[in-house]
Structure formats: C-alpha cells, structure tokens
C-alpha cells in the first residue's frame, strides 16, 4: 500500500480476439502487459466498504464484469508499525579455493549494489556484502540467519548471489557454492533446503532472491513454485534451469546480469516490479541456445501473491 492506495492485479486474456480495454470503476487500468495478460490498477481506498468494478472488453466488443468488495479501516496510531526498511544482501565470488575462477561474478554484484544504492534508495547501513574470500559458508548462512532475528514485518529483503552452483542428480538437490567449499564436498555447500527454511522464517513482508549460478533453476523447483503489493511476496529469479550458465567475457558482465541491470536502467522507469523483471529477463533469452532463466512466485514459503516493488529515487 502507498498511503491509502493498494495495487489490484489481475489477468485478462483473449488469445483469439485480443483485449481492447480494461477499466476499474470506469477508469483505465494503470498498466497492461498484453504478452502475459497481467493488468494493474492503483486503487484509492475509502474508509469502510470498498467496491472495485472491473470491466474487461475484447476487440469484438464482448465484455465481462467482476466486482470486488472489501473493507478498509485506517490503522490507529497505537497499532501503526514502524515504516519498513529495504535490506540488500549481495554475494559475489570470483576467487574460489577449490573451484575454477570466475571472471565477472563480483563485478556483476558490485554493479547491481551500486545501482540499488544510487538509483533505488537502498541505504548504506542496510546493505550487507560478502565478496570472494569473505563469502564463506559460515558467513553467508550467518547473515541469512541474522535476518530471521532482526527483520520486522514491514521490511523488505533483496538477495543477489553470483558464483558457482551445483546440482546433485541423485539427491535432486541444488546448491550455492561458497568461496571456501571443497570440490565434491557437499556438506560445505549451501543447499536450497537451507535457503528455503530461512526464507520461511524471515519475517519480512517482501523477499526477492536473484541467483546467477549454474543449475540455479533448481532453487525454484526446490521451493515448490506454483504460481499490488500490500501482500507478502517470496520471489526468485535464476539465471538458468538445470544447466551451466555463461559468466561472460572477462571485464564485462554475465549475459544474465547484463539483462538485470538493463531493466533497472530504463530511463523512464519510476516504479518497477520484480514480476516484470522476471518476465523481461526470460523474454530476453527467448531463442537463445542453452541458457534459459526461470523465476516466479514461491509457494509454501509465505507468498501471498504480492510483489517486490522497486521505487526509483526522484
């Protein structure tokens, strides 16, 4: 919610005829993505009972109307929680003790961190970083565990990991590889099960995980993916499915990071959604050989069909 506004989101599709117009209480939808069918509307709340009349019309003139009714009561001063904080945790590993060196993982993460701080209001005190040798299993796990204790219900957490990943076919389990992990020492990796359990317990309102690592798509599978952001969200974007992904040419960014950074550098962008980032990155790799990013909302770890909203500083 923004003051007394909420985000209403729906899906409207007519693949044969196409959608001509979407209105909410006779006002046009705030945005509509024809490729996916998603539409958004910023609804101004009124005290007491609210009614949103959603009308969708296709290009042949046929229309369907849906009514949403819900109550709203302004919170009293006594029950108002403190404003939420935006937390960013970035992990970039090029120099491994026992794994092949990467060229751009640390650069990708540093570029992303700078963009979030400079353009999207993430404050220095709320940014935690681990690079190369500092990104040990103990330190990565300890920071995620600390969020379980420290974050509040209105906070938001954004996690970006770039480094090696691993997939165990026999266990059907994916892993992040810390800088100090031995090659073939799975007990020294960070499993998707570890990450899932931590996400379940972190009390933040919105959590978004971006993982640029080989086999990182298993993260989405292990989290049981099924499917306006006043609702909780638990979302993930991974650089590939169950295959190796490109680190890019030395001195640049990985192909995945290039698309993520480009999304946030869009000059006209003021308010961006994680769901739109996921769709754009996936679309940018359509037709490419090999690498296929995956992402979406995470079921069974507290997602309530919310979204992670990025607001550009004025």
mmCIF file of C-alpha atoms in Angstrom:
data_model
loop_
_atom_site.group_PDB
_atom_site.id
_atom_site.type_symbol
_atom_site.label_atom_id
_atom_site.label_comp_id
_atom_site.label_asym_id
_atom_site.label_seq_id
_atom_site.Cartn_x
_atom_site.Cartn_y
_atom_site.Cartn_z
ATOM 1 C CA UNK A 1 0.000 0.000 0.000
ATOM 2 C CA UNK A 2 1.091 3.586 -0.677
ATOM 3 C CA UNK A 3 -0.675 5.881 1.829
ATOM 4 C CA UNK A 4 -4.300 4.815 1.172
ATOM 5 C CA UNK A 5 -3.752 3.053 -2.133
ATOM 6 C CA UNK A 6 -3.498 -0.629 -2.932
ATOM 7 C CA UNK A 7 -2.428 -2.478 -6.040
ATOM 8 C CA UNK A 8 -5.153 -4.543 -7.710
ATOM 9 C CA UNK A 9 -3.676 -7.126 -10.073
ATOM 10 C CA UNK A 10 -5.446 -9.491 -12.423
ATOM 11 C CA UNK A 11 -5.074 -11.463 -15.628
ATOM 12 C CA UNK A 12 -7.177 -10.784 -18.728
ATOM 13 C CA UNK A 13 -6.610 -12.809 -21.900
ATOM 14 C CA UNK A 14 -8.417 -13.478 -25.140
ATOM 15 C CA UNK A 15 -5.825 -15.081 -27.366
ATOM 16 C CA UNK A 16 -8.108 -15.190 -30.438
ATOM 17 C CA UNK A 17 -9.573 -11.688 -30.403
ATOM 18 C CA UNK A 18 -7.291 -9.706 -28.107
ATOM 19 C CA UNK A 19 -8.131 -7.375 -25.237
ATOM 20 C CA UNK A 20 -9.370 -3.926 -26.180
ATOM 21 C CA UNK A 21 -9.945 -2.181 -22.849
ATOM 22 C CA UNK A 22 -9.723 -2.788 -19.095
ATOM 23 C CA UNK A 23 -11.304 -0.415 -16.587
ATOM 24 C CA UNK A 24 -11.719 -0.343 -12.821
ATOM 25 C CA UNK A 25 -14.627 1.827 -11.681
ATOM 26 C CA UNK A 26 -14.695 3.295 -15.199
ATOM 27 C CA UNK A 27 -11.007 4.304 -15.007
ATOM 28 C CA UNK A 28 -8.430 2.679 -17.331
ATOM 29 C CA UNK A 29 -6.039 0.124 -15.862
ATOM 30 C CA UNK A 30 -2.758 1.638 -14.687
ATOM 31 C CA UNK A 31 -0.812 -0.850 -16.810
ATOM 32 C CA UNK A 32 -1.499 -3.879 -19.023
ATOM 33 C CA UNK A 33 1.056 -6.389 -20.359
ATOM 34 C CA UNK A 34 -0.611 -7.988 -23.370
ATOM 35 C CA UNK A 35 2.054 -10.699 -23.670
ATOM 36 C CA UNK A 36 1.250 -12.106 -20.227
ATOM 37 C CA UNK A 37 -2.275 -10.749 -19.661
ATOM 38 C CA UNK A 38 -1.344 -9.126 -16.339
ATOM 39 C CA UNK A 39 -3.002 -5.808 -15.551
ATOM 40 C CA UNK A 40 -2.538 -3.487 -12.568
ATOM 41 C CA UNK A 41 -4.667 -0.738 -11.084
ATOM 42 C CA UNK A 42 -3.755 1.582 -8.208
ATOM 43 C CA UNK A 43 -6.956 1.772 -6.197
ATOM 44 C CA UNK A 44 -7.679 4.697 -3.840
ATOM 45 C CA UNK A 45 -9.028 3.232 -0.607
ATOM 46 C CA UNK A 46 -12.071 4.633 1.161
ATOM 47 C CA UNK A 47 -12.910 4.183 4.809
ATOM 48 C CA UNK A 48 -15.343 1.308 5.261
ATOM 49 C CA UNK A 49 -16.678 -0.835 2.427
ATOM 50 C CA UNK A 50 -14.939 -0.558 -0.965
ATOM 51 C CA UNK A 51 -16.186 -1.839 -4.310
ATOM 52 C CA UNK A 52 -13.983 -2.251 -7.364
ATOM 53 C CA UNK A 53 -15.907 -2.922 -10.589
ATOM 54 C CA UNK A 54 -13.524 -4.469 -13.117
ATOM 55 C CA UNK A 55 -14.662 -4.471 -16.739
ATOM 56 C CA UNK A 56 -12.724 -6.281 -19.472
ATOM 57 C CA UNK A 57 -13.694 -5.852 -23.129
ATOM 58 C CA UNK A 58 -12.232 -7.735 -26.084
ATOM 59 C CA UNK A 59 -11.693 -6.315 -29.570
ATOM 60 C CA UNK A 60 -15.037 -7.735 -30.753
ATOM 61 C CA UNK A 61 -16.904 -5.707 -28.155
ATOM 62 C CA UNK A 62 -17.729 -8.533 -25.779
ATOM 63 C CA UNK A 63 -17.246 -7.595 -22.124
ATOM 64 C CA UNK A 64 -17.133 -9.257 -18.730
ATOM 65 C CA UNK A 65 -17.551 -7.542 -15.367
ATOM 66 C CA UNK A 66 -16.186 -8.658 -11.998
ATOM 67 C CA UNK A 67 -16.871 -6.938 -8.658
ATOM 68 C CA UNK A 68 -14.504 -6.964 -5.701
ATOM 69 C CA UNK A 69 -15.791 -5.883 -2.293
ATOM 70 C CA UNK A 70 -13.580 -5.389 0.735
ATOM 71 C CA UNK A 71 -13.452 -3.331 3.926
ATOM 72 C CA UNK A 72 -10.753 -0.876 4.914
ATOM 73 C CA UNK A 73 -10.218 0.856 8.241
ATOM 74 C CA UNK A 74 -7.363 3.255 8.880
ATOM 75 C CA UNK A 75 -4.930 1.903 11.478
ATOM 76 C CA UNK A 76 -4.882 3.751 14.762
ATOM 77 C CA UNK A 77 -1.718 5.470 15.910
ATOM 78 C CA UNK A 78 -1.292 2.829 18.586
ATOM 79 C CA UNK A 79 -1.291 -0.047 16.102
ATOM 80 C CA UNK A 80 0.744 1.556 13.313
ATOM 81 C CA UNK A 81 4.010 -0.318 12.826
ATOM 82 C CA UNK A 82 7.268 1.454 12.081
ATOM 83 C CA UNK A 83 7.945 2.087 8.374
ATOM 84 C CA UNK A 84 9.631 -0.825 6.682
ATOM 85 C CA UNK A 85 13.290 -0.774 5.701
ATOM 86 C CA UNK A 86 14.842 -2.008 2.465
ATOM 87 C CA UNK A 87 17.629 -4.530 3.078
ATOM 88 C CA UNK A 88 20.089 -5.711 0.429
ATOM 89 C CA UNK A 89 22.428 -8.700 0.810
ATOM 90 C CA UNK A 90 24.878 -9.237 -2.064
ATOM 91 C CA UNK A 91 27.289 -12.141 -2.529
ATOM 92 C CA UNK A 92 29.831 -12.224 -5.368
ATOM 93 C CA UNK A 93 32.559 -14.836 -5.728
ATOM 94 C CA UNK A 94 35.268 -14.948 -8.406
ATOM 95 C CA UNK A 95 38.144 -16.414 -6.377
ATOM 96 C CA UNK A 96 37.435 -19.920 -5.132
ATOM 97 C CA UNK A 97 39.777 -22.106 -3.129
ATOM 98 C CA UNK A 98 38.933 -25.341 -4.927
ATOM 99 C CA UNK A 99 36.685 -24.371 -7.855
ATOM 100 C CA UNK A 100 37.558 -22.721 -11.202
ATOM 101 C CA UNK A 101 37.941 -18.966 -11.050
ATOM 102 C CA UNK A 102 35.114 -16.823 -12.397
ATOM 103 C CA UNK A 103 35.648 -13.501 -14.161
ATOM 104 C CA UNK A 104 32.549 -11.359 -13.624
ATOM 105 C CA UNK A 105 30.607 -12.557 -10.578
ATOM 106 C CA UNK A 106 31.986 -9.894 -8.220
ATOM 107 C CA UNK A 107 31.709 -7.176 -10.868
ATOM 108 C CA UNK A 108 28.069 -8.079 -11.556
ATOM 109 C CA UNK A 109 27.173 -7.889 -7.879
ATOM 110 C CA UNK A 110 29.056 -4.622 -7.303
ATOM 111 C CA UNK A 111 27.325 -3.025 -10.311
ATOM 112 C CA UNK A 112 23.944 -4.172 -9.007
ATOM 113 C CA UNK A 113 24.691 -2.944 -5.477
ATOM 114 C CA UNK A 114 25.739 0.492 -6.770
ATOM 115 C CA UNK A 115 22.600 0.791 -8.896
ATOM 116 C CA UNK A 116 20.327 -0.128 -5.984
ATOM 117 C CA UNK A 117 22.046 2.405 -3.716
ATOM 118 C CA UNK A 118 22.351 5.252 -6.224
ATOM 119 C CA UNK A 119 19.022 4.940 -8.005
ATOM 120 C CA UNK A 120 16.625 2.940 -5.822
ATOM 121 C CA UNK A 121 17.195 4.203 -2.303
ATOM 122 C CA UNK A 122 18.841 1.244 -0.577
ATOM 123 C CA UNK A 123 20.751 2.852 2.292
ATOM 124 C CA UNK A 124 24.351 2.000 3.101
ATOM 125 C CA UNK A 125 23.518 0.857 6.635
ATOM 126 C CA UNK A 126 21.021 -1.684 5.268
ATOM 127 C CA UNK A 127 23.382 -3.191 2.664
ATOM 128 C CA UNK A 128 25.450 -6.237 3.600
ATOM 129 C CA UNK A 129 28.085 -7.615 1.247
ATOM 130 C CA UNK A 130 30.357 -10.647 1.002
ATOM 131 C CA UNK A 131 32.935 -10.904 -1.772
ATOM 132 C CA UNK A 132 35.409 -13.627 -2.714
ATOM 133 C CA UNK A 133 37.230 -14.986 0.357
ATOM 134 C CA UNK A 134 34.788 -13.353 2.767
ATOM 135 C CA UNK A 135 31.891 -15.260 1.202
ATOM 136 C CA UNK A 136 32.388 -18.403 3.270
ATOM 137 C CA UNK A 137 29.585 -20.809 4.047
ATOM 138 C CA UNK A 138 29.630 -19.716 7.680
ATOM 139 C CA UNK A 139 29.312 -16.011 6.867
ATOM 140 C CA UNK A 140 26.624 -16.415 4.202
ATOM 141 C CA UNK A 141 24.494 -18.624 6.430
ATOM 142 C CA UNK A 142 25.088 -16.392 9.476
ATOM 143 C CA UNK A 143 23.846 -13.283 7.656
ATOM 144 C CA UNK A 144 20.708 -15.005 6.367
ATOM 145 C CA UNK A 145 20.116 -16.391 9.863
ATOM 146 C CA UNK A 146 20.532 -12.900 11.330
ATOM 147 C CA UNK A 147 17.698 -11.657 9.131
ATOM 148 C CA UNK A 148 15.430 -14.178 10.872
ATOM 149 C CA UNK A 149 16.110 -12.382 14.163
ATOM 150 C CA UNK A 150 16.391 -8.767 13.031
ATOM 151 C CA UNK A 151 13.900 -8.076 10.254
ATOM 152 C CA UNK A 152 10.450 -6.682 11.021
ATOM 153 C CA UNK A 153 7.079 -7.447 9.365
ATOM 154 C CA UNK A 154 7.169 -4.308 7.181
ATOM 155 C CA UNK A 155 10.760 -4.794 5.989
ATOM 156 C CA UNK A 156 11.835 -5.975 2.544
ATOM 157 C CA UNK A 157 14.829 -8.141 1.692
ATOM 158 C CA UNK A 158 16.629 -8.379 -1.658
ATOM 159 C CA UNK A 159 19.327 -11.050 -2.061
ATOM 160 C CA UNK A 160 21.707 -11.285 -5.040
ATOM 161 C CA UNK A 161 24.077 -14.278 -5.325
ATOM 162 C CA UNK A 162 26.594 -14.653 -8.141
ATOM 163 C CA UNK A 163 29.025 -17.554 -8.135
ATOM 164 C CA UNK A 164 29.254 -21.272 -8.755
ATOM 165 C CA UNK A 165 26.251 -23.564 -8.340
ATOM 166 C CA UNK A 166 25.942 -27.322 -8.199
ATOM 167 C CA UNK A 167 23.216 -29.884 -8.808
ATOM 168 C CA UNK A 168 23.246 -33.368 -7.283
ATOM 169 C CA UNK A 169 21.249 -35.612 -9.626
ATOM 170 C CA UNK A 170 20.982 -38.457 -7.134
ATOM 171 C CA UNK A 171 19.535 -36.238 -4.402
ATOM 172 C CA UNK A 172 17.758 -33.927 -6.886
ATOM 173 C CA UNK A 173 19.129 -31.005 -4.875
ATOM 174 C CA UNK A 174 20.679 -27.693 -5.899
ATOM 175 C CA UNK A 175 23.375 -25.768 -4.034
ATOM 176 C CA UNK A 176 25.169 -22.417 -3.832
ATOM 177 C CA UNK A 177 28.958 -22.869 -3.641
ATOM 178 C CA UNK A 178 30.694 -20.669 -1.027
ATOM 179 C CA UNK A 179 34.258 -19.473 -1.608
ATOM 180 C CA UNK A 180 35.766 -21.909 0.901
ATOM 181 C CA UNK A 181 33.912 -25.058 -0.224
ATOM 182 C CA UNK A 182 35.885 -28.066 -1.402
ATOM 183 C CA UNK A 183 35.183 -29.554 -4.811
ATOM 184 C CA UNK A 184 32.978 -32.576 -4.159
ATOM 185 C CA UNK A 185 32.361 -31.672 -0.505
ATOM 186 C CA UNK A 186 28.575 -31.240 -0.497
ATOM 187 C CA UNK A 187 28.488 -30.769 3.273
ATOM 188 C CA UNK A 188 30.368 -27.490 2.671
ATOM 189 C CA UNK A 189 27.798 -26.123 0.185
ATOM 190 C CA UNK A 190 24.605 -24.182 0.954
ATOM 191 C CA UNK A 191 21.639 -26.278 -0.109
ATOM 192 C CA UNK A 192 18.361 -24.986 -1.459
ATOM 193 C CA UNK A 193 16.767 -26.680 1.534
ATOM 194 C CA UNK A 194 18.806 -24.405 3.830
ATOM 195 C CA UNK A 195 17.747 -21.341 1.849
ATOM 196 C CA UNK A 196 14.092 -22.420 1.815
ATOM 197 C CA UNK A 197 13.985 -22.933 5.576
ATOM 198 C CA UNK A 198 15.491 -19.495 6.180
ATOM 199 C CA UNK A 199 13.017 -17.815 3.808
ATOM 200 C CA UNK A 200 10.171 -19.482 5.670
ATOM 201 C CA UNK A 201 11.310 -17.936 8.946
ATOM 202 C CA UNK A 202 12.423 -14.452 7.839
ATOM 203 C CA UNK A 203 9.525 -12.198 8.930
ATOM 204 C CA UNK A 204 9.958 -9.593 6.154
ATOM 205 C CA UNK A 205 6.961 -8.558 4.083
ATOM 206 C CA UNK A 206 8.684 -8.968 0.707
ATOM 207 C CA UNK A 207 11.675 -11.151 -0.214
ATOM 208 C CA UNK A 208 13.235 -11.392 -3.667
ATOM 209 C CA UNK A 209 16.187 -13.676 -4.445
ATOM 210 C CA UNK A 210 18.271 -13.253 -7.625
ATOM 211 C CA UNK A 211 20.701 -16.103 -8.288
ATOM 212 C CA UNK A 212 23.252 -16.063 -11.125
ATOM 213 C CA UNK A 213 24.832 -19.501 -10.887
ATOM 214 C CA UNK A 214 24.989 -22.764 -12.796
ATOM 215 C CA UNK A 215 21.997 -25.031 -12.094
ATOM 216 C CA UNK A 216 20.323 -22.222 -10.122
ATOM 217 C CA UNK A 217 16.923 -23.094 -11.598
ATOM 218 C CA UNK A 218 16.764 -25.981 -9.150
ATOM 219 C CA UNK A 219 16.250 -23.316 -6.484
ATOM 220 C CA UNK A 220 12.822 -22.575 -7.930
ATOM 221 C CA UNK A 221 11.925 -26.273 -8.187
ATOM 222 C CA UNK A 222 13.008 -26.993 -4.620
ATOM 223 C CA UNK A 223 10.807 -24.172 -3.384
ATOM 224 C CA UNK A 224 7.625 -25.757 -4.805
ATOM 225 C CA UNK A 225 6.747 -22.983 -7.259
ATOM 226 C CA UNK A 226 3.091 -22.889 -8.324
ATOM 227 C CA UNK A 227 2.354 -19.813 -9.465
ATOM 228 C CA UNK A 228 -0.063 -4.631 -5.672
ATOM 229 C CA UNK A 229 1.967 -5.237 -3.037
ATOM 230 C CA UNK A 230 0.066 -4.995 0.191
ATOM 231 C CA UNK A 231 0.515 -8.762 0.387
ATOM 232 C CA UNK A 232 3.554 -10.803 1.301
ATOM 233 C CA UNK A 233 5.785 -11.965 -1.525
ATOM 234 C CA UNK A 234 8.504 -14.583 -1.809
ATOM 235 C CA UNK A 235 10.005 -14.486 -5.299
ATOM 236 C CA UNK A 236 13.083 -15.789 -7.085
ATOM 237 C CA UNK A 237 14.845 -15.184 -10.403
ATOM 238 C CA UNK A 238 17.518 -17.666 -11.518
ATOM 239 C CA UNK A 239 19.954 -17.325 -14.413
ATOM 240 C CA UNK A 240 19.244 -20.785 -15.809
ATOM 241 C CA UNK A 241 17.468 -24.074 -15.369
ATOM 242 C CA UNK A 242 19.460 -27.250 -14.742
ATOM 243 C CA UNK A 243 22.459 -26.395 -16.884
ATOM 244 C CA UNK A 244 25.685 -24.352 -16.783
ATOM 245 C CA UNK A 245 25.310 -20.625 -17.496
ATOM 246 C CA UNK A 246 27.692 -18.128 -19.057
ATOM 247 C CA UNK A 247 29.986 -15.949 -16.933
ATOM 248 C CA UNK A 248 30.531 -13.618 -19.888
ATOM 249 C CA UNK A 249 33.763 -12.179 -21.266
ATOM 250 C CA UNK A 250 36.370 -11.043 -18.704
ATOM 251 C CA UNK A 251 35.944 -7.408 -17.710
ATOM 252 C CA UNK A 252 32.249 -7.228 -18.509
ATOM 253 C CA UNK A 253 29.013 -8.586 -17.050
ATOM 254 C CA UNK A 254 27.452 -12.006 -17.440
ATOM 255 C CA UNK A 255 24.631 -12.177 -20.029
ATOM 256 C CA UNK A 256 22.137 -12.612 -17.183
ATOM 257 C CA UNK A 257 23.465 -9.653 -15.154
ATOM 258 C CA UNK A 258 23.503 -7.519 -18.314
ATOM 259 C CA UNK A 259 19.744 -8.001 -18.704
ATOM 260 C CA UNK A 260 19.016 -7.446 -14.999
ATOM 261 C CA UNK A 261 20.998 -4.182 -14.953
ATOM 262 C CA UNK A 262 19.413 -3.002 -18.218
ATOM 263 C CA UNK A 263 15.946 -3.441 -16.730
ATOM 264 C CA UNK A 264 16.733 -1.133 -13.823
ATOM 265 C CA UNK A 265 18.484 1.432 -16.034
ATOM 266 C CA UNK A 266 15.377 2.083 -18.146
ATOM 267 C CA UNK A 267 15.295 5.912 -18.197
ATOM 268 C CA UNK A 268 11.524 6.305 -17.828
ATOM 269 C CA UNK A 269 11.176 3.705 -15.075
ATOM 270 C CA UNK A 270 9.884 5.090 -11.770
ATOM 271 C CA UNK A 271 8.133 2.120 -10.223
ATOM 272 C CA UNK A 272 9.277 -1.366 -11.211
ATOM 273 C CA UNK A 273 8.005 -4.793 -10.198
ATOM 274 C CA UNK A 274 10.004 -7.967 -9.631
ATOM 275 C CA UNK A 275 7.403 -9.869 -11.656
ATOM 276 C CA UNK A 276 8.105 -7.605 -14.650
ATOM 277 C CA UNK A 277 11.864 -8.091 -14.225
ATOM 278 C CA UNK A 278 11.365 -11.852 -14.287
ATOM 279 C CA UNK A 279 9.271 -11.724 -17.457
ATOM 280 C CA UNK A 280 11.642 -9.346 -19.266
ATOM 281 C CA UNK A 281 14.769 -11.332 -18.427
ATOM 282 C CA UNK A 282 13.117 -14.594 -19.508
ATOM 283 C CA UNK A 283 11.911 -12.963 -22.734
ATOM 284 C CA UNK A 284 15.388 -11.556 -23.497
ATOM 285 C CA UNK A 285 16.758 -15.115 -23.688
ATOM 286 C CA UNK A 286 13.963 -16.432 -25.919
ATOM 287 C CA UNK A 287 15.526 -18.198 -28.879
ATOM 288 C CA UNK A 288 18.982 -18.252 -27.297
ATOM 289 C CA UNK A 289 20.806 -21.545 -27.257
ATOM 290 C CA UNK A 290 21.352 -23.147 -23.876
ATOM 291 C CA UNK A 291 20.675 -20.608 -21.144
ATOM 292 C CA UNK A 292 17.036 -20.276 -20.059
ATOM 293 C CA UNK A 293 16.394 -18.091 -16.970
ATOM 294 C CA UNK A 294 13.490 -19.109 -14.751
ATOM 295 C CA UNK A 295 11.620 -17.314 -11.995
ATOM 296 C CA UNK A 296 8.354 -16.589 -10.286
ATOM 297 C CA UNK A 297 6.484 -16.533 -7.019
ATOM 298 C CA UNK A 298 7.431 -19.157 -4.462
ATOM 299 C CA UNK A 299 4.623 -21.191 -2.969
ATOM 300 C CA UNK A 300 4.743 -22.730 0.541
ATOM 301 C CA UNK A 301 7.260 -20.251 1.976
ATOM 302 C CA UNK A 302 4.785 -17.482 2.775
ATOM 303 C CA UNK A 303 3.984 -15.961 -0.628
ATOM 304 C CA UNK A 304 0.546 -14.271 -0.786
ATOM 305 C CA UNK A 305 0.633 -13.215 -4.450
ATOM 306 C CA UNK A 306 2.279 -9.911 -3.603
ATOM 307 C CA UNK A 307 5.187 -8.373 -5.483
ATOM 308 C CA UNK A 308 8.549 -6.741 -4.760
ATOM 309 C CA UNK A 309 8.266 -3.073 -5.774
ATOM 310 C CA UNK A 310 11.349 -1.035 -6.714
ATOM 311 C CA UNK A 311 10.838 2.723 -6.488
ATOM 312 C CA UNK A 312 13.355 4.981 -8.204
ATOM 313 C CA UNK A 313 14.554 7.971 -6.226
ATOM 314 C CA UNK A 314 13.284 11.319 -7.505
#
